[in-house]
Coordinates of C-alpha atoms in Angstrom, one line a residue:
X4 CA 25.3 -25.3 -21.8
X5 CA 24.6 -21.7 -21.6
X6 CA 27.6 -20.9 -19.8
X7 CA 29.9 -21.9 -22.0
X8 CA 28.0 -20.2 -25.0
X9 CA 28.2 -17.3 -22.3
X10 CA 32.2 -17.6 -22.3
X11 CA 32.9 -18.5 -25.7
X12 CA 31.1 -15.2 -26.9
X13 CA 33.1 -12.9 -24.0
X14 CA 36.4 -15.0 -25.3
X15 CA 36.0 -13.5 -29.3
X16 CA 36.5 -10.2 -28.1
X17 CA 38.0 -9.6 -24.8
X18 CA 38.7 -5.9 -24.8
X19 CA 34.7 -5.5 -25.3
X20 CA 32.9 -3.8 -22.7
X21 CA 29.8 -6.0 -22.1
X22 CA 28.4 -4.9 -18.7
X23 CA 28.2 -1.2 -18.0
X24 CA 27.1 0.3 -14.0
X25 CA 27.1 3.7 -12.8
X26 CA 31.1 5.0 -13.6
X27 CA 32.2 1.2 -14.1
X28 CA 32.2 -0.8 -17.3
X29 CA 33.3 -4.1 -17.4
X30 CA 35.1 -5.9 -20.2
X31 CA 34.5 -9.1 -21.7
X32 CA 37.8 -10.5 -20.4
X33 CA 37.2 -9.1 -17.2
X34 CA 34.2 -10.7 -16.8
X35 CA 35.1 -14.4 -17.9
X36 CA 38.6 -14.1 -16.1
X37 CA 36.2 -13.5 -12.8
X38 CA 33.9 -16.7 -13.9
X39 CA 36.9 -19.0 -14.2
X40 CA 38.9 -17.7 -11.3
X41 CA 35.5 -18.2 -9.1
X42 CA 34.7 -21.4 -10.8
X43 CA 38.3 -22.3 -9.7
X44 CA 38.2 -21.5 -6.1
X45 CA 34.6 -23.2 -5.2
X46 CA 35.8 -26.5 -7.5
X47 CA 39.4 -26.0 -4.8
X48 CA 37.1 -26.6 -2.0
X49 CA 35.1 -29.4 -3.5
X50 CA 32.1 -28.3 -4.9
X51 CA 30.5 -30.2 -7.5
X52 CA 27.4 -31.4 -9.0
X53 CA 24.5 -31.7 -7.1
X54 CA 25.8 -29.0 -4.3
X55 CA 24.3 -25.8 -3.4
X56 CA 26.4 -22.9 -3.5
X57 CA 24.9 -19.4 -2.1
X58 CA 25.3 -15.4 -3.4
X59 CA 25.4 -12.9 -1.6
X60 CA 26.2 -9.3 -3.3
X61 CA 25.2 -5.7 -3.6
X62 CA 22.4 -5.4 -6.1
X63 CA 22.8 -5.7 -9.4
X64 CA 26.4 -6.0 -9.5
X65 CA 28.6 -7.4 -12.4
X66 CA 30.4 -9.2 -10.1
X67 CA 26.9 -11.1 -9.5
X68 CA 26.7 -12.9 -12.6
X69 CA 30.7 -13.9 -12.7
X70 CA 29.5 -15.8 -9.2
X71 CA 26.4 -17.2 -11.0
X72 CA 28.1 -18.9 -14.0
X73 CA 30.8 -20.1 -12.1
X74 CA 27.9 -22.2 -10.2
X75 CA 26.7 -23.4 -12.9
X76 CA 30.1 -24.1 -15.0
X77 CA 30.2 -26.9 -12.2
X78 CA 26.9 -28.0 -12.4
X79 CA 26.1 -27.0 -9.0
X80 CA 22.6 -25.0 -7.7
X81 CA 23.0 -21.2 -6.9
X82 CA 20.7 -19.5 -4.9
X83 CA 20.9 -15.6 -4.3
X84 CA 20.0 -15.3 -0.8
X85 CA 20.1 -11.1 -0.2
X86 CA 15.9 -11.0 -1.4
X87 CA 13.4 -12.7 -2.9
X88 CA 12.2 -9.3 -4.6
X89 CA 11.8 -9.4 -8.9
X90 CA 11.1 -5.8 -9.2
X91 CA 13.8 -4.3 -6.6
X92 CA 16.5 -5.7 -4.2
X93 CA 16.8 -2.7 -1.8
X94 CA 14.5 -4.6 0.9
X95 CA 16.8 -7.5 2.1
X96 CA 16.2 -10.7 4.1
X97 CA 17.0 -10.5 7.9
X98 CA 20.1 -12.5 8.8
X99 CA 18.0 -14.6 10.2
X100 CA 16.0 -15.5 7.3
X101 CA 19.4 -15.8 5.6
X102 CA 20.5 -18.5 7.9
X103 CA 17.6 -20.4 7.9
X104 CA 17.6 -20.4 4.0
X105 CA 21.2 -21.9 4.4
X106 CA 20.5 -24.3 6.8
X107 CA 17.1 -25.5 4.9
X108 CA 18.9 -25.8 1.3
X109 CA 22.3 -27.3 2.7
X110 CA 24.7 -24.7 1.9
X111 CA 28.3 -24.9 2.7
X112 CA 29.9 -22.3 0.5
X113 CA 28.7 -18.9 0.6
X114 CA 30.2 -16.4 -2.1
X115 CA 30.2 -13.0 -1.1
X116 CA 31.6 -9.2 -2.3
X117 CA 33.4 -7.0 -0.7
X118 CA 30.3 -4.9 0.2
X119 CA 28.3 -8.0 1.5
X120 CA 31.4 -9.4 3.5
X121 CA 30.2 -8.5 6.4
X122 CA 26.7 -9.6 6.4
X123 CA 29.0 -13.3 5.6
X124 CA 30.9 -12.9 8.4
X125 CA 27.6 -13.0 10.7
X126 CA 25.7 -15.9 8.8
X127 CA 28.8 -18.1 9.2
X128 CA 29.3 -17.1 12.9
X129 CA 25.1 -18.6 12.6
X130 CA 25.2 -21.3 10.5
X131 CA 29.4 -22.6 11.3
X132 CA 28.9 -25.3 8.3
X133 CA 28.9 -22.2 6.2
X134 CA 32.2 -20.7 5.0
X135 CA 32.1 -17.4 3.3
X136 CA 34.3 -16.8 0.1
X137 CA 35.2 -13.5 -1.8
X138 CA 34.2 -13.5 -5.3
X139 CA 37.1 -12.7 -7.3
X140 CA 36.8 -10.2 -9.8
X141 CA 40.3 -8.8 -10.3
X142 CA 42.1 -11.3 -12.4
X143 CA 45.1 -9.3 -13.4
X144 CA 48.8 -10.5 -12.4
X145 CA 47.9 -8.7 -8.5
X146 CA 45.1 -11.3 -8.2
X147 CA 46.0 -14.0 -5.6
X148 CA 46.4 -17.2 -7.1
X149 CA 44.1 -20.2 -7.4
X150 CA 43.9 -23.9 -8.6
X151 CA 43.3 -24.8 -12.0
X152 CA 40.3 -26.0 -13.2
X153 CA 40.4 -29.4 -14.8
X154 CA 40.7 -29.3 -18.2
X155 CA 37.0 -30.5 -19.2
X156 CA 34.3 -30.3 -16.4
X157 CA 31.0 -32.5 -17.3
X158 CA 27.7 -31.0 -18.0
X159 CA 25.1 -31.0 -15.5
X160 CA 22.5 -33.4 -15.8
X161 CA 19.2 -31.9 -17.2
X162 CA 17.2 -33.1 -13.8
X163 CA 20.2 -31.1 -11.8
X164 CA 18.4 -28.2 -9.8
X165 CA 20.3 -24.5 -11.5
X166 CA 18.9 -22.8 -9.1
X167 CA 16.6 -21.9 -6.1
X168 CA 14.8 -18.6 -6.0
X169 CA 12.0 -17.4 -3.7
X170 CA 9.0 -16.2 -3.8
X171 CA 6.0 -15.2 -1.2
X172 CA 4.4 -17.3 1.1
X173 CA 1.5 -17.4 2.9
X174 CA 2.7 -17.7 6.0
X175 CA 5.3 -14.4 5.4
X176 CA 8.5 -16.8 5.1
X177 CA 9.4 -17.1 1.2
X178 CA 8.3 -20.5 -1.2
X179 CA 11.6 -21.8 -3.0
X180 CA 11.1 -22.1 -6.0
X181 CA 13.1 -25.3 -7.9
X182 CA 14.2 -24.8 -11.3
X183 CA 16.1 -27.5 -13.1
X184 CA 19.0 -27.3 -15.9
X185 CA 17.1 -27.8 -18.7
X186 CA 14.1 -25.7 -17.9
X187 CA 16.8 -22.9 -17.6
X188 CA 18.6 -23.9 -20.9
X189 CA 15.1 -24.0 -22.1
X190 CA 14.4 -19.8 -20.8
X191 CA 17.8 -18.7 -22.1
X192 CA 17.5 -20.6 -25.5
X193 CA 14.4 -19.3 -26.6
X194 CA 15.1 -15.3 -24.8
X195 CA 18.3 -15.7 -27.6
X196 CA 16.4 -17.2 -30.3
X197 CA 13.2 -14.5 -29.7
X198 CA 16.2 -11.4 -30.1
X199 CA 15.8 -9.2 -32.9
X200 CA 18.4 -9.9 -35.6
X201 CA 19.5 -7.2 -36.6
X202 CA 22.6 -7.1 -34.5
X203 CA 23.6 -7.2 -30.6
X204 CA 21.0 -6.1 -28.0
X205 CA 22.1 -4.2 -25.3
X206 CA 19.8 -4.5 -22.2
X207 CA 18.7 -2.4 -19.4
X208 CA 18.1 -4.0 -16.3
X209 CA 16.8 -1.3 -13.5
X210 CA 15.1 -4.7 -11.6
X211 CA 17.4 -7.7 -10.2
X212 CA 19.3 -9.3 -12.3
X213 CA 19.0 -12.5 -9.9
X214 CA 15.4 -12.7 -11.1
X215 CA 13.0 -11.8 -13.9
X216 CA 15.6 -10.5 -16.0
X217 CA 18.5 -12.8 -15.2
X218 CA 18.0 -15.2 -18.1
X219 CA 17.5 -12.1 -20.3
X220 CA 20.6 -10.9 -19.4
X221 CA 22.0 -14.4 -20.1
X222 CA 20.7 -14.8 -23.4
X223 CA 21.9 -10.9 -24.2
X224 CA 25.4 -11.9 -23.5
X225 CA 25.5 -15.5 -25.1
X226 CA 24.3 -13.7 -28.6
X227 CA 27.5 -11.2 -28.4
X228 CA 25.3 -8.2 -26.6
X229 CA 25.9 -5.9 -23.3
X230 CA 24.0 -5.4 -20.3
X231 CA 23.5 -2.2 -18.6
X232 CA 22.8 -2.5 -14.6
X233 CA 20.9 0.5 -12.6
X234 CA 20.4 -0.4 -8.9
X235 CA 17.0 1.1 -8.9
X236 CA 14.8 2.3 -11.4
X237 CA 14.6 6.4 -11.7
X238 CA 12.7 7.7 -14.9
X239 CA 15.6 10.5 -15.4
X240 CA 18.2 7.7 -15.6
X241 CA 16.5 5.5 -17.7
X242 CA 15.5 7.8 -20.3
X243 CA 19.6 9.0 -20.3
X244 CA 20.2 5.6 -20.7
X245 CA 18.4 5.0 -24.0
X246 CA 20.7 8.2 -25.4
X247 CA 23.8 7.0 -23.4
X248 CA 24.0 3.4 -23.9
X249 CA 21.7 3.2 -27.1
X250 CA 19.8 0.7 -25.2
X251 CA 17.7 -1.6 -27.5
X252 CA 15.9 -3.8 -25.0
X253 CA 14.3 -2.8 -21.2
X254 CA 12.5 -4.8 -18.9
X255 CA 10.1 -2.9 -16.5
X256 CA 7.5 -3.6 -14.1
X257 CA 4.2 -1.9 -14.8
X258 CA 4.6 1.3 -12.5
X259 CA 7.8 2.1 -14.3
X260 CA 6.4 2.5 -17.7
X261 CA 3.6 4.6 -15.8
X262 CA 6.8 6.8 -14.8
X263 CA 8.6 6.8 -17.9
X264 CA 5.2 8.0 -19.4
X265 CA 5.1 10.6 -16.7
X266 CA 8.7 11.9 -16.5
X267 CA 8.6 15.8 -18.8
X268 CA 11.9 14.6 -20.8
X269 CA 10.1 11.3 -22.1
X270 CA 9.0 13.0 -25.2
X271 CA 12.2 14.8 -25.7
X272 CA 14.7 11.6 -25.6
X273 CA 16.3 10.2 -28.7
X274 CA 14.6 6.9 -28.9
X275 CA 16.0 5.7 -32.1
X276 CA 17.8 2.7 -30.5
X277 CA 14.8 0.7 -28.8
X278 CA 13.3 -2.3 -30.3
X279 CA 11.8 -4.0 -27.3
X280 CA 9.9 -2.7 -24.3
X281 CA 8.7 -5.4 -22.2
X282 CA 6.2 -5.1 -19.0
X283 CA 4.6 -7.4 -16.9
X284 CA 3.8 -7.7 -12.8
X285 CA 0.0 -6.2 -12.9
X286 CA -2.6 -5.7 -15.4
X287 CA -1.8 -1.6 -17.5
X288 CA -4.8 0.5 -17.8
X289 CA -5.3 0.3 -21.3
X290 CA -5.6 4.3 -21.8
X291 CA -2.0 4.5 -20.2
X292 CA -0.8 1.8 -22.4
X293 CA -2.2 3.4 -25.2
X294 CA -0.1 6.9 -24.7
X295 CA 3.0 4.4 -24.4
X296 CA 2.5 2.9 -27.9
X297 CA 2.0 6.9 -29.0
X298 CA 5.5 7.9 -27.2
X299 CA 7.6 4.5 -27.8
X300 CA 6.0 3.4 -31.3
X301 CA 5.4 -0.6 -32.1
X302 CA 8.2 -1.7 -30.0
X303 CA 6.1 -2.3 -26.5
X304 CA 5.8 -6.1 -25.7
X305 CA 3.4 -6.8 -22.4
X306 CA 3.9 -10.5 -21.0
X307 CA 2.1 -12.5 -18.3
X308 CA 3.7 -14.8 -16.2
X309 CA 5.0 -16.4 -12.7
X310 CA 8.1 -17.5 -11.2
X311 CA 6.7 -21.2 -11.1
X312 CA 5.7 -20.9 -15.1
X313 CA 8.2 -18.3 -16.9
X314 CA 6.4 -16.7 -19.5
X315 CA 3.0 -17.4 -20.5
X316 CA 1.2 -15.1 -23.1
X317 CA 2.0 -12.0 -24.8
X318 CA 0.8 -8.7 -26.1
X319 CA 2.9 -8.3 -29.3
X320 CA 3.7 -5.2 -30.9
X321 CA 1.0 -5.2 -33.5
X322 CA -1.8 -6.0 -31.0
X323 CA -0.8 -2.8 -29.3
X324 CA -2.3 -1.3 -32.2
X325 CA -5.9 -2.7 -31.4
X326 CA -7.5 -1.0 -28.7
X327 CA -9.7 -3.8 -28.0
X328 CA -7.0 -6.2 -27.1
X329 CA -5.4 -3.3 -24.8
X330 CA -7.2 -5.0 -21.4
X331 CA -6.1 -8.4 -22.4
X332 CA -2.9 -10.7 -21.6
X333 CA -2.3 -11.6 -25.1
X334 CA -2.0 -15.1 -26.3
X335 CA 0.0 -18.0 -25.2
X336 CA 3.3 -18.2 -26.6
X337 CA 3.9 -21.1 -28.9
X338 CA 5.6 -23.3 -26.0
X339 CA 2.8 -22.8 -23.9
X340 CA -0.4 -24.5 -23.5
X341 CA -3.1 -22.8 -21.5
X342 CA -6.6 -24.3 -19.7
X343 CA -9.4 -22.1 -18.5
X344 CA -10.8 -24.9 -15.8
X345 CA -13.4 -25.2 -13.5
X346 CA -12.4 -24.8 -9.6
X347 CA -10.0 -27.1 -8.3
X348 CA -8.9 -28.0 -11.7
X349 CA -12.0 -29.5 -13.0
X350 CA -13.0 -29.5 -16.4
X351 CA -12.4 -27.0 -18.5
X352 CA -14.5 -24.1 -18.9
X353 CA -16.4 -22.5 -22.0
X354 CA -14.9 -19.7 -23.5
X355 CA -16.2 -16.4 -21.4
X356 CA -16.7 -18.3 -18.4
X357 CA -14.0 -17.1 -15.9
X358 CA -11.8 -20.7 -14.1
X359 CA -8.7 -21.2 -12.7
X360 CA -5.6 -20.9 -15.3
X361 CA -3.6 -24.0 -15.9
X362 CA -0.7 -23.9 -17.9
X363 CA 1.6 -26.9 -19.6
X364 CA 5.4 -25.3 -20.4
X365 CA 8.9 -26.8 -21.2
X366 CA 10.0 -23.6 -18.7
X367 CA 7.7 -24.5 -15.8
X368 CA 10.0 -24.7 -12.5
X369 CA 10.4 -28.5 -10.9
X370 CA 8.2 -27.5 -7.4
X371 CA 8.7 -26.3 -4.5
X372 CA 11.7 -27.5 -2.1
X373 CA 10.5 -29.2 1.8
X374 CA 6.5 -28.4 0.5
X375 CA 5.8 -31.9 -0.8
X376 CA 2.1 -30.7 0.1
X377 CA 1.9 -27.6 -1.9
X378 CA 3.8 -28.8 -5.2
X379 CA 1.4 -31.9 -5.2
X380 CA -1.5 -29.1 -4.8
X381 CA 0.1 -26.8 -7.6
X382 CA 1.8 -29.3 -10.0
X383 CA -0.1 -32.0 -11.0
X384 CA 0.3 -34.4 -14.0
X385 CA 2.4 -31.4 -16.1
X386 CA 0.2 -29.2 -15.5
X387 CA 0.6 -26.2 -13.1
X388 CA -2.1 -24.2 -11.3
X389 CA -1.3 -20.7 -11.7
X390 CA -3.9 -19.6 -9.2
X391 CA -4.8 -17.0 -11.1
X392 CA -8.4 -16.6 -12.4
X393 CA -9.4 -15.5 -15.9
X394 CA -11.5 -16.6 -19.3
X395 CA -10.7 -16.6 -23.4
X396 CA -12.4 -13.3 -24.6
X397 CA -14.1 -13.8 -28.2
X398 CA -10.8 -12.7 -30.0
X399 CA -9.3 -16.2 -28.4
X400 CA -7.1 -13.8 -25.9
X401 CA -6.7 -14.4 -22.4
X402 CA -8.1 -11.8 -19.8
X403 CA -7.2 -12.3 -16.3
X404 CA -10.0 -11.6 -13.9
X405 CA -8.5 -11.8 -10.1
X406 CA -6.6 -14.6 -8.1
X407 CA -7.8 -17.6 -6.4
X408 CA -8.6 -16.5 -3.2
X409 CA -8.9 -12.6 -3.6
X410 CA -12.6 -12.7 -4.4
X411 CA -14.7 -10.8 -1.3
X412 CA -17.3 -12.5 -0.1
X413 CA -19.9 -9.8 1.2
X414 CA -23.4 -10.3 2.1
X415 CA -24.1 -13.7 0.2
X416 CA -22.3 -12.4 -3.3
X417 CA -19.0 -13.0 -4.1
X418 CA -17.5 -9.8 -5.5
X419 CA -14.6 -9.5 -7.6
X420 CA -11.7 -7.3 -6.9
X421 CA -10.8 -6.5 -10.2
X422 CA -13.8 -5.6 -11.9
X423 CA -14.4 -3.0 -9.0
X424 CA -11.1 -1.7 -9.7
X425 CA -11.3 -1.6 -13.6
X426 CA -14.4 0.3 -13.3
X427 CA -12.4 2.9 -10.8
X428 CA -9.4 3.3 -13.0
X429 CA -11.9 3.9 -16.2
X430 CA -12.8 7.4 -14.3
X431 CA -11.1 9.8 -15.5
X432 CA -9.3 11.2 -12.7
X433 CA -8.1 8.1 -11.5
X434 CA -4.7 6.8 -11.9
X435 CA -4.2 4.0 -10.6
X436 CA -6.4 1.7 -8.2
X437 CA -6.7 -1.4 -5.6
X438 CA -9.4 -3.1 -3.8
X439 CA -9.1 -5.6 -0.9
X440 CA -11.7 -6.8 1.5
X441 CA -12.0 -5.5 5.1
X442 CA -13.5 -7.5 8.2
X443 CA -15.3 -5.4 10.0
X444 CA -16.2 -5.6 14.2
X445 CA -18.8 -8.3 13.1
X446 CA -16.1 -9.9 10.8
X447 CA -18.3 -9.0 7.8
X448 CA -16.1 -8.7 5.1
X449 CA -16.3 -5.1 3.3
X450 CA -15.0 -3.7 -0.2
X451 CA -12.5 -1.4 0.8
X452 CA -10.5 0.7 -2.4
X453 CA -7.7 2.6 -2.5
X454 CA -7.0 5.1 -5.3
X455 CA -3.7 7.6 -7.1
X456 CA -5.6 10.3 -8.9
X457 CA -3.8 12.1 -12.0
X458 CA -1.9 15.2 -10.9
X459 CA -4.9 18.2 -10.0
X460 CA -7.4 15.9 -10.1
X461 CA -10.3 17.2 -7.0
X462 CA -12.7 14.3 -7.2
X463 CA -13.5 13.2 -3.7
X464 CA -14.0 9.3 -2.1
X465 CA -17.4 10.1 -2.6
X466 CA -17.6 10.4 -6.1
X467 CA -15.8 7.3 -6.8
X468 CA -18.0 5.4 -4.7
X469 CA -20.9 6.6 -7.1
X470 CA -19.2 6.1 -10.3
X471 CA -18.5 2.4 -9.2
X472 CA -22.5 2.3 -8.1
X473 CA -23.5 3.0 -11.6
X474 CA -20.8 1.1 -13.6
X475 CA -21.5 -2.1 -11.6
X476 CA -24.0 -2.8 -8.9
X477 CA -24.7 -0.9 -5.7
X478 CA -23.2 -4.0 -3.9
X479 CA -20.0 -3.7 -5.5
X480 CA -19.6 -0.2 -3.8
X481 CA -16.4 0.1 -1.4
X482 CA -17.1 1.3 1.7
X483 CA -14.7 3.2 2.2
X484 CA -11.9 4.8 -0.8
X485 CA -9.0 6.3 0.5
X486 CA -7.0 8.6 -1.9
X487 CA -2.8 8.7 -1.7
X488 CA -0.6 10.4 -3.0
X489 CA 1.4 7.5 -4.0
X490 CA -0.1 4.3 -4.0
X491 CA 2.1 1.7 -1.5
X492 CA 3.6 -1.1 -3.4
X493 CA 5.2 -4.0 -2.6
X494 CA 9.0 -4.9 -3.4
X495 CA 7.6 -6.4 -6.2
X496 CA 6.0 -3.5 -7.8
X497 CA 2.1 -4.4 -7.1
X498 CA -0.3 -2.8 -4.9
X499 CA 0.2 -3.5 -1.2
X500 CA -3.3 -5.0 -0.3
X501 CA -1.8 -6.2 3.2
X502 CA -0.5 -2.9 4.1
X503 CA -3.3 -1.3 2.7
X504 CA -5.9 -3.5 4.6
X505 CA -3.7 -3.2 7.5
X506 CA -4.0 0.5 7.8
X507 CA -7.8 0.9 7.1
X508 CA -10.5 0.8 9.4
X509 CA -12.5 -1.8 10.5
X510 CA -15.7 0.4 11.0
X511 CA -16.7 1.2 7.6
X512 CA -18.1 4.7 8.6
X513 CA -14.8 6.0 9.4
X514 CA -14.4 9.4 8.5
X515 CA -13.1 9.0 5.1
X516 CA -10.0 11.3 4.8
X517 CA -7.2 11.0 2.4
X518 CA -4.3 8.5 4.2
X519 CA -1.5 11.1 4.3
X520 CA -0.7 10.3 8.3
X521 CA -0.1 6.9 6.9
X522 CA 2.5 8.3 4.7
X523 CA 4.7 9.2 7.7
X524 CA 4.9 6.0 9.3
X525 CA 8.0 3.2 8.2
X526 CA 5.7 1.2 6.2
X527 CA 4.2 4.0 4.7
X528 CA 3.1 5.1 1.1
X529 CA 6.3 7.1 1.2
X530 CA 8.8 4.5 1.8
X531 CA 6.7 2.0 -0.7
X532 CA 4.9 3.6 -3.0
X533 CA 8.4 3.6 -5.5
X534 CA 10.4 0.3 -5.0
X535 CA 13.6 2.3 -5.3
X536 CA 13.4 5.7 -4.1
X537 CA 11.5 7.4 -1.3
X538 CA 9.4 10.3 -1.9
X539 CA 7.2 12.6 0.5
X540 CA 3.3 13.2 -0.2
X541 CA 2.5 15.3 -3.1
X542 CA 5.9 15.0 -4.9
X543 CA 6.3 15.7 -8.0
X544 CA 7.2 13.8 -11.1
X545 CA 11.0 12.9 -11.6
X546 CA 12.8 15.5 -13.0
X547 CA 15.0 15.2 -16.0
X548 CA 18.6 14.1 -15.2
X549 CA 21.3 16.8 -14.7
X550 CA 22.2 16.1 -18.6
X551 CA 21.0 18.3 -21.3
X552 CA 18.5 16.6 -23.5
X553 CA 17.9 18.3 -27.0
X554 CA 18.1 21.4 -25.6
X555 CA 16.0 21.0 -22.5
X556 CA 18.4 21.9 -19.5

């Protein structure tokens, strides 16, 4: 079980700093002193296999994962109920989303830290079957005392639900997402077998590590390495933290590698250390992924996946290297097998011919929990529909080519969302690019685009509007293109196409001004267009940290 891989690494070495945050750095002892004191208290107050126990903390704290794998060194389910965000956790659930997620999943012990004790405090005045614990992280002789754990505690059973984690719905309130213990023995196993051997990795995670990254982190410490926890991603500090930390291994959603590309020091930084920069969350522009194999070298590793699937295909380091496979999603890893099929999952498809993606994984989750109707729609006879659309190119690669659902239907055609938008982002001024349908009075649906231009760029609305005309068809033509300064993203790092649609104009010949009043408002481009830190319109790049970098102050 990986937890006790997880411990017996910390216990060879306990004077080993393994997680490092901000000013704090956290030994090995420390940190699986906390597991087994926490393990202790929630085993005191009868949890045990087959419970759910809830986490509540600050983001990305070390005190985080001591509550997770004490969960699990029970055999119990932990959910992490502050977000279901897997780029950023600075947008929270309301308390009473929180409560309803306890009430819904059956929770009776919520663990909390000291910054979160509060919020506790309210969800068990809400939900009175809830009682809120204190995670205990100071194990020295000043600790207060707790129970013993047994001498041997079993291992869960492989159907046993790990954990619960969320994801969007349709409906606004979040899908939870089942995963069992052997699909996350499964992740964790083959994140440790995939690390490079030539020693310990040490990890940067600058997204939650209660998502994407968490069995990375998992699999980091199991295999004698250190994780390194930013709250929030900032270019500066990442780049510090490659010299700093000599950080071998980053996870980053696509609009952080943009920034790291973008930030002046990038070029400057000591690299040396890095062996493994791995992207995912939205298709790259190739060009952009190109300069990032120029700056970073044959260590940039782009995978494709869900929360329901795990990982499904890769971009390896040497296909970097071909510029034809730069547009692609790679190819399925090993584990994975992958059908192009027909709509509604009907046969499969030649190879070219654009279907649904279906995918058959040891690390697909188990279905969603109190959606009987959805998981029998989405999971059917091993298989799961991905609901994303895409074909096999002639190199065998997978190319993704929209979601299920996202096509526009406009005047009798069906148009594609993200062919519009790879012919915008092939313009040269453009950086980065969305389209989204529009209703109209008449409840026509219109192409409606939304663009980030490369810094000094002057091209007007109007000239994308042309350029898409001639790349594609004259049906294909939005609109209506709005230009922003930062493009609005979700928590999760993609383009907002609900804000977005929500903001333009039903009457396509609106005057078609650049959306800087929308930047003011709460939901605006500036709070969203960075997950992690707000910026007004125009700003600049971020600017090298405050510490001197090969000369450059």
């Amino acid at each position: 079980m990986y937890v006790r891989r997880i411990l017996e690494a910390l216990g060879k070495d306990p004077g080993r700093v393994v997680v490092h945050r901000a000013d704090e750095a956290v030994t090995a002892g420390r940190l699986a002193g906390s597991v087994r004191a926490a393990a202790a208290l929630l085993h005191s107050r009868g949890v045990r296999p087959g419970d759910t126990v809830a986490v509540l903390t600050g983001p990305n704290r070390p005190v985080m994962l001591g509550a997770r794998y004490a969960v699990h060194l029970l055999g119990a389910t932990s959910v992490y109920v502050r977000s279901m965000n897997p780029r950023t956790d600075t947008e929270t659930f309301s308390v009473a989303t929180q409560a309803q997620l306890l009430e819904d999943l059956g929770v009776s012990v919520l663990l909390v830290d000291d910054e979160s004790a509060e919020r506790g405090e309210w969800l068990t005045r809400r939900v009175p079957a809830v009682t809120a614990l204190t995670v205990p992280w100071e194990t020295g002789p000043t600790a207060a005392p707790v129970a013993p754990l047994p001498g041997r505690l079993p291992d869960p059973r492989p159907d046993d639900l790990a954990t619960v984690e969320f994801t969007s719905g349709s409906t606004g309130r979040p899908k939870m997402v089942a995963q069992r213990y052997d699909t996350r023995e499964e992740l964790v196993s083959r994140l440790a077998h995939g690390l490079d051997p030539r020693g310990p990795a040490t990890l940067l995670s600058v997204t939650p590590i209660s998502h994407t990254t968490a069995p990375m982190a998992d699999a980091v410490l199991a295999s004698g390495g250190v994780v390194v926890l930013h709250d929030e991603f900032d270019a500066g500090d990442v780049l510090d933290a490659f010299e700093r930390h000599g950080v071998t291994d980053v996870y980053l959603a696509v609009p952080h590698l943009y920034r790291l590309l973008d930030h002046p020091a990038a070029p400057l930084t000591d690299l040396a250390s890095l062996r493994r920069i791995t992207y995912s969350g939205t298709p790259a522009a190739p060009e952009r992924v190109a300069r990032a194999v120029e700056l970073f070298g044959d260590v940039l590793i782009q995978v494709y996946g869900t929360t329901e699937a795990g990982g499904i295909s890769s971009l390896n380091p040497l296909d970097h290297r071909e510029p034809e496979l730069l547009g692609s999603a790679g190819r399925p890893f090993p584990w994975v097998r992958v059908e192009i099929r027909g709509p509604g999952g009907g046969p499969q498809v030649e190879r070219g011919v654009p279907g649904e993606i279906w995918i058959s994984s040891p690390t697909v989750t188990a279905g969603y929990l109190g959606d009987e109707e959805r998981t029998g729609t989405v999971f059917r006879d091993g298989w799961l529909c991905t609901g994303d659309l895409g074909y096999w190119d002639r190199y065998g690669y997978l190319r993704l080519d929209g979601r299920v659902g996202d096509v526009i239907k406009h005047g009798g055609l069906k148009l594609d969302p993200a062919a519009i938008e790879e012919a915008l982002m092939r313009h040269p001024q453009v950086r980065q690019a969305t389209v989204f349908g529009v209703r109209d009075r008449d409840w026509v649906e219109q192409v409606h685009a939304a663009v980030e231009l490369h810094s000094g760029a002057g091209h007007t609305s109007c000239d994308l509007r042309g350029y898409v005309s001639a790349a594609l068809t004259p049906e294909h033509t939005p609109v209506r293109v709005s230009v922003w300064p930062k493009l609005p993203l979700t928590p999760s790092g993609k383009p907002d196409r609900a804000y977005l649609r929500s903001v333009s104009p039903p009457d396509p010949a609106a005057p078609d001004a650049p959306a800087g009043p929308a930047l003011s408002s709460p939901r605006g481009a500036t709070a969203r267009a960075d997950p992690v830190r707000a910026r007004g319109p125009g700003h600049q790049p971020d600017h090298a940290s405050s510490r001197t970098r090969k000369g450059v102050p």
